[in-house]
């Protein structure tokens, strides 16, 4: 059985990883297991929303912080988009994503770790400090596990939203 560990913190990253798994033919009679891990912390161990300048205490719905809500919604996307998977496990961690993935990879016989890279992190150049320029989560995952890591590009959600809005505006004006 092929075991994939998926790291995500947004619905867009999860959708990109699901597309990647579909393109790889993950559901074509192969036995596969996907462990999807979502996290809402940052590299310093702070919860998203707890840092200076963030909307501290901003709660949504049933008392979740926005980062936690986004992470849990990302797991819901995996449940919907991966019906072809034999076994799907989802886990939410209230910590930074990279250490959470390293922990889960150590706990399970993981064949491959898959994470998304947003447009903003892919535009960052390697700056001589030992980072890859692919983003702090990718760097942390590469440092924290000996498993193969696949980095899937995640389309810029902001650009997509603006593009859809512009398309709607153009069709309304015709």
PDB file of C-alpha atoms in Angstrom:
ATOM      1  CA  UNK A   1       0.000   0.000   0.000  1.00  0.00           C
ATOM      2  CA  UNK A   2       1.294   3.446  -0.962  1.00  0.00           C
ATOM      3  CA  UNK A   3       1.022   5.949   1.927  1.00  0.00           C
ATOM      4  CA  UNK A   4       0.952   9.683   1.198  1.00  0.00           C
ATOM      5  CA  UNK A   5       1.238  12.314   3.919  1.00  0.00           C
ATOM      6  CA  UNK A   6      -0.429  15.559   2.855  1.00  0.00           C
ATOM      7  CA  UNK A   7       0.342  18.807   4.645  1.00  0.00           C
ATOM      8  CA  UNK A   8      -2.089  21.672   4.242  1.00  0.00           C
ATOM      9  CA  UNK A   9      -3.254  24.913   5.792  1.00  0.00           C
ATOM     10  CA  UNK A  10      -5.741  26.061   3.161  1.00  0.00           C
ATOM     11  CA  UNK A  11      -8.493  24.763   0.912  1.00  0.00           C
ATOM     12  CA  UNK A  12      -6.463  25.876  -2.125  1.00  0.00           C
ATOM     13  CA  UNK A  13      -3.420  23.838  -1.081  1.00  0.00           C
ATOM     14  CA  UNK A  14      -5.597  20.782  -0.427  1.00  0.00           C
ATOM     15  CA  UNK A  15      -7.314  21.114  -3.816  1.00  0.00           C
ATOM     16  CA  UNK A  16      -3.926  21.375  -5.570  1.00  0.00           C
ATOM     17  CA  UNK A  17      -2.671  18.235  -3.798  1.00  0.00           C
ATOM     18  CA  UNK A  18      -5.886  16.354  -4.645  1.00  0.00           C
ATOM     19  CA  UNK A  19      -5.436  17.326  -8.312  1.00  0.00           C
ATOM     20  CA  UNK A  20      -1.844  16.082  -8.134  1.00  0.00           C
ATOM     21  CA  UNK A  21      -2.920  12.717  -6.681  1.00  0.00           C
ATOM     22  CA  UNK A  22      -5.595  12.334  -9.366  1.00  0.00           C
ATOM     23  CA  UNK A  23      -3.087  13.124 -12.147  1.00  0.00           C
ATOM     24  CA  UNK A  24      -0.730  10.505 -10.716  1.00  0.00           C
ATOM     25  CA  UNK A  25      -3.487   7.927 -11.103  1.00  0.00           C
ATOM     26  CA  UNK A  26      -3.786   7.354  -7.383  1.00  0.00           C
ATOM     27  CA  UNK A  27      -7.237   5.806  -7.799  1.00  0.00           C
ATOM     28  CA  UNK A  28      -6.398   3.472 -10.688  1.00  0.00           C
ATOM     29  CA  UNK A  29      -6.655   0.201  -8.782  1.00  0.00           C
ATOM     30  CA  UNK A  30      -3.702   1.004  -6.528  1.00  0.00           C
ATOM     31  CA  UNK A  31      -4.155   0.598  -2.802  1.00  0.00           C
ATOM     32  CA  UNK A  32      -3.391   3.953  -1.251  1.00  0.00           C
ATOM     33  CA  UNK A  33      -3.736   5.638   2.083  1.00  0.00           C
ATOM     34  CA  UNK A  34      -3.698   9.395   2.547  1.00  0.00           C
ATOM     35  CA  UNK A  35      -3.026  11.039   5.874  1.00  0.00           C
ATOM     36  CA  UNK A  36      -4.015  14.693   5.621  1.00  0.00           C
ATOM     37  CA  UNK A  37      -2.641  16.961   8.341  1.00  0.00           C
ATOM     38  CA  UNK A  38      -3.762  20.552   8.739  1.00  0.00           C
ATOM     39  CA  UNK A  39      -2.191  22.968  11.175  1.00  0.00           C
ATOM     40  CA  UNK A  40      -2.927  26.494  12.286  1.00  0.00           C
ATOM     41  CA  UNK A  41       0.296  27.526  14.007  1.00  0.00           C
ATOM     42  CA  UNK A  42       3.377  29.287  12.676  1.00  0.00           C
ATOM     43  CA  UNK A  43       7.115  28.577  12.831  1.00  0.00           C
ATOM     44  CA  UNK A  44       7.383  30.206  16.271  1.00  0.00           C
ATOM     45  CA  UNK A  45       4.690  27.950  17.709  1.00  0.00           C
ATOM     46  CA  UNK A  46       2.122  30.749  17.852  1.00  0.00           C
ATOM     47  CA  UNK A  47      -1.392  30.123  16.679  1.00  0.00           C
ATOM     48  CA  UNK A  48      -2.299  32.067  13.590  1.00  0.00           C
ATOM     49  CA  UNK A  49      -4.182  35.077  14.934  1.00  0.00           C
ATOM     50  CA  UNK A  50      -2.093  35.305  18.123  1.00  0.00           C
ATOM     51  CA  UNK A  51       0.744  37.446  16.747  1.00  0.00           C
ATOM     52  CA  UNK A  52       1.081  41.195  16.994  1.00  0.00           C
ATOM     53  CA  UNK A  53      -0.763  42.776  14.082  1.00  0.00           C
ATOM     54  CA  UNK A  54      -3.109  39.814  13.624  1.00  0.00           C
ATOM     55  CA  UNK A  55      -6.737  39.990  14.579  1.00  0.00           C
ATOM     56  CA  UNK A  56      -6.222  38.609  18.084  1.00  0.00           C
ATOM     57  CA  UNK A  57      -9.270  36.962  19.526  1.00  0.00           C
ATOM     58  CA  UNK A  58     -11.226  37.189  16.277  1.00  0.00           C
ATOM     59  CA  UNK A  59     -13.446  34.145  16.515  1.00  0.00           C
ATOM     60  CA  UNK A  60     -15.709  32.603  13.941  1.00  0.00           C
ATOM     61  CA  UNK A  61     -18.658  30.251  14.109  1.00  0.00           C
ATOM     62  CA  UNK A  62     -18.274  27.972  17.086  1.00  0.00           C
ATOM     63  CA  UNK A  63     -15.389  29.864  18.697  1.00  0.00           C
ATOM     64  CA  UNK A  64     -12.582  28.767  16.367  1.00  0.00           C
ATOM     65  CA  UNK A  65      -9.804  31.152  15.426  1.00  0.00           C
ATOM     66  CA  UNK A  66      -9.660  31.993  11.677  1.00  0.00           C
ATOM     67  CA  UNK A  67      -6.482  29.914  11.197  1.00  0.00           C
ATOM     68  CA  UNK A  68      -8.071  26.899  12.852  1.00  0.00           C
ATOM     69  CA  UNK A  69     -11.220  27.290  10.768  1.00  0.00           C
ATOM     70  CA  UNK A  70      -9.165  27.477   7.555  1.00  0.00           C
ATOM     71  CA  UNK A  71      -7.179  24.371   8.518  1.00  0.00           C
ATOM     72  CA  UNK A  72     -10.329  22.387   9.337  1.00  0.00           C
ATOM     73  CA  UNK A  73     -11.956  23.476   6.059  1.00  0.00           C
ATOM     74  CA  UNK A  74      -8.818  22.258   4.259  1.00  0.00           C
ATOM     75  CA  UNK A  75      -9.390  18.804   5.773  1.00  0.00           C
ATOM     76  CA  UNK A  76     -13.014  18.861   4.589  1.00  0.00           C
ATOM     77  CA  UNK A  77     -11.781  19.443   1.032  1.00  0.00           C
ATOM     78  CA  UNK A  78      -9.675  16.271   1.314  1.00  0.00           C
ATOM     79  CA  UNK A  79     -12.733  14.294   2.449  1.00  0.00           C
ATOM     80  CA  UNK A  80     -14.733  15.495  -0.562  1.00  0.00           C
ATOM     81  CA  UNK A  81     -12.017  15.379  -3.234  1.00  0.00           C
ATOM     82  CA  UNK A  82     -10.451  11.997  -2.413  1.00  0.00           C
ATOM     83  CA  UNK A  83     -13.272   9.434  -2.732  1.00  0.00           C
ATOM     84  CA  UNK A  84     -10.945   7.111  -4.681  1.00  0.00           C
ATOM     85  CA  UNK A  85      -8.611   6.676  -1.697  1.00  0.00           C
ATOM     86  CA  UNK A  86      -8.832   3.354   0.162  1.00  0.00           C
ATOM     87  CA  UNK A  87      -8.042   4.892   3.549  1.00  0.00           C
ATOM     88  CA  UNK A  88      -8.207   8.591   4.382  1.00  0.00           C
ATOM     89  CA  UNK A  89      -7.203   9.864   7.791  1.00  0.00           C
ATOM     90  CA  UNK A  90      -7.399  13.524   8.695  1.00  0.00           C
ATOM     91  CA  UNK A  91      -5.717  15.205  11.628  1.00  0.00           C
ATOM     92  CA  UNK A  92      -5.831  18.777  12.873  1.00  0.00           C
ATOM     93  CA  UNK A  93      -2.820  20.009  14.819  1.00  0.00           C
ATOM     94  CA  UNK A  94      -2.653  23.263  16.790  1.00  0.00           C
ATOM     95  CA  UNK A  95       0.988  23.808  15.882  1.00  0.00           C
ATOM     96  CA  UNK A  96       3.127  24.799  12.915  1.00  0.00           C
ATOM     97  CA  UNK A  97       2.696  22.580   9.853  1.00  0.00           C
ATOM     98  CA  UNK A  98       6.323  21.502   9.267  1.00  0.00           C
ATOM     99  CA  UNK A  99       6.896  20.001  12.748  1.00  0.00           C
ATOM    100  CA  UNK A 100       3.429  18.421  12.647  1.00  0.00           C
ATOM    101  CA  UNK A 101       4.303  16.682   9.371  1.00  0.00           C
ATOM    102  CA  UNK A 102       7.675  15.507  10.694  1.00  0.00           C
ATOM    103  CA  UNK A 103       5.905  14.059  13.735  1.00  0.00           C
ATOM    104  CA  UNK A 104       3.267  12.229  11.685  1.00  0.00           C
ATOM    105  CA  UNK A 105       5.868  10.968   9.190  1.00  0.00           C
ATOM    106  CA  UNK A 106       7.837   9.477  12.092  1.00  0.00           C
ATOM    107  CA  UNK A 107       4.686   7.811  13.500  1.00  0.00           C
ATOM    108  CA  UNK A 108       3.644   6.121  10.232  1.00  0.00           C
ATOM    109  CA  UNK A 109       5.268   4.247   7.357  1.00  0.00           C
ATOM    110  CA  UNK A 110       4.976   7.201   4.969  1.00  0.00           C
ATOM    111  CA  UNK A 111       6.190   6.751   1.396  1.00  0.00           C
ATOM    112  CA  UNK A 112       5.891  10.373   0.287  1.00  0.00           C
ATOM    113  CA  UNK A 113       5.147  13.770   1.838  1.00  0.00           C
ATOM    114  CA  UNK A 114       3.168  16.215  -0.314  1.00  0.00           C
ATOM    115  CA  UNK A 115       2.878  19.925   0.461  1.00  0.00           C
ATOM    116  CA  UNK A 116       1.636  22.933  -1.463  1.00  0.00           C
ATOM    117  CA  UNK A 117       3.642  26.023  -2.323  1.00  0.00           C
ATOM    118  CA  UNK A 118       1.776  29.276  -2.782  1.00  0.00           C
ATOM    119  CA  UNK A 119       2.647  31.746  -5.509  1.00  0.00           C
ATOM    120  CA  UNK A 120       3.974  34.257  -2.997  1.00  0.00           C
ATOM    121  CA  UNK A 121       6.436  31.745  -1.519  1.00  0.00           C
ATOM    122  CA  UNK A 122       7.504  30.516  -4.962  1.00  0.00           C
ATOM    123  CA  UNK A 123       8.437  34.057  -5.951  1.00  0.00           C
ATOM    124  CA  UNK A 124      10.889  34.264  -3.067  1.00  0.00           C
ATOM    125  CA  UNK A 125      14.486  33.778  -4.128  1.00  0.00           C
ATOM    126  CA  UNK A 126      16.945  31.672  -2.144  1.00  0.00           C
ATOM    127  CA  UNK A 127      18.766  34.260  -0.099  1.00  0.00           C
ATOM    128  CA  UNK A 128      21.978  32.611   1.041  1.00  0.00           C
ATOM    129  CA  UNK A 129      20.678  31.678   4.487  1.00  0.00           C
ATOM    130  CA  UNK A 130      20.330  27.982   3.679  1.00  0.00           C
ATOM    131  CA  UNK A 131      16.672  28.216   2.719  1.00  0.00           C
ATOM    132  CA  UNK A 132      15.434  26.865  -0.591  1.00  0.00           C
ATOM    133  CA  UNK A 133      13.363  29.913  -1.418  1.00  0.00           C
ATOM    134  CA  UNK A 134      10.323  27.631  -1.571  1.00  0.00           C
ATOM    135  CA  UNK A 135       8.873  28.827   1.726  1.00  0.00           C
ATOM    136  CA  UNK A 136       9.344  28.119   5.403  1.00  0.00           C
ATOM    137  CA  UNK A 137       6.972  25.132   5.497  1.00  0.00           C
ATOM    138  CA  UNK A 138       8.777  23.396   2.624  1.00  0.00           C
ATOM    139  CA  UNK A 139      12.168  24.136   4.220  1.00  0.00           C
ATOM    140  CA  UNK A 140      10.930  22.802   7.568  1.00  0.00           C
ATOM    141  CA  UNK A 141       9.536  19.623   6.019  1.00  0.00           C
ATOM    142  CA  UNK A 142      12.775  18.988   4.118  1.00  0.00           C
ATOM    143  CA  UNK A 143      14.756  19.415   7.336  1.00  0.00           C
ATOM    144  CA  UNK A 144      12.339  17.371   9.469  1.00  0.00           C
ATOM    145  CA  UNK A 145      11.900  14.154   7.498  1.00  0.00           C
ATOM    146  CA  UNK A 146      13.938  11.664   5.530  1.00  0.00           C
ATOM    147  CA  UNK A 147      10.956  10.781   3.324  1.00  0.00           C
ATOM    148  CA  UNK A 148      10.678  12.039  -0.268  1.00  0.00           C
ATOM    149  CA  UNK A 149       8.909  15.409  -0.440  1.00  0.00           C
ATOM    150  CA  UNK A 150       6.785  16.577  -3.379  1.00  0.00           C
ATOM    151  CA  UNK A 151       6.001  20.288  -3.598  1.00  0.00           C
ATOM    152  CA  UNK A 152       2.828  21.067  -5.541  1.00  0.00           C
ATOM    153  CA  UNK A 153       2.268  24.608  -6.844  1.00  0.00           C
ATOM    154  CA  UNK A 154      -0.843  26.245  -5.414  1.00  0.00           C
ATOM    155  CA  UNK A 155      -2.512  28.853  -7.618  1.00  0.00           C
ATOM    156  CA  UNK A 156      -2.761  32.280  -6.048  1.00  0.00           C
ATOM    157  CA  UNK A 157      -6.250  32.341  -4.534  1.00  0.00           C
ATOM    158  CA  UNK A 158      -6.375  36.143  -4.606  1.00  0.00           C
ATOM    159  CA  UNK A 159      -5.594  36.285  -8.322  1.00  0.00           C
ATOM    160  CA  UNK A 160      -8.231  33.615  -9.026  1.00  0.00           C
ATOM    161  CA  UNK A 161     -10.880  35.519  -7.059  1.00  0.00           C
ATOM    162  CA  UNK A 162     -10.062  38.773  -8.835  1.00  0.00           C
ATOM    163  CA  UNK A 163     -10.118  37.018 -12.208  1.00  0.00           C
ATOM    164  CA  UNK A 164     -13.540  35.500 -11.462  1.00  0.00           C
ATOM    165  CA  UNK A 165     -14.857  38.885 -10.294  1.00  0.00           C
ATOM    166  CA  UNK A 166     -13.588  40.570 -13.451  1.00  0.00           C
ATOM    167  CA  UNK A 167     -15.198  37.863 -15.622  1.00  0.00           C
ATOM    168  CA  UNK A 168     -18.515  38.322 -13.833  1.00  0.00           C
ATOM    169  CA  UNK A 169     -18.311  42.115 -14.198  1.00  0.00           C
ATOM    170  CA  UNK A 170     -17.547  41.835 -17.905  1.00  0.00           C
ATOM    171  CA  UNK A 171     -20.460  39.451 -18.531  1.00  0.00           C
ATOM    172  CA  UNK A 172     -22.851  41.696 -16.566  1.00  0.00           C
ATOM    173  CA  UNK A 173     -21.871  44.759 -18.613  1.00  0.00           C
ATOM    174  CA  UNK A 174     -22.586  43.011 -21.933  1.00  0.00           C
TER     175      UNK A 174
END
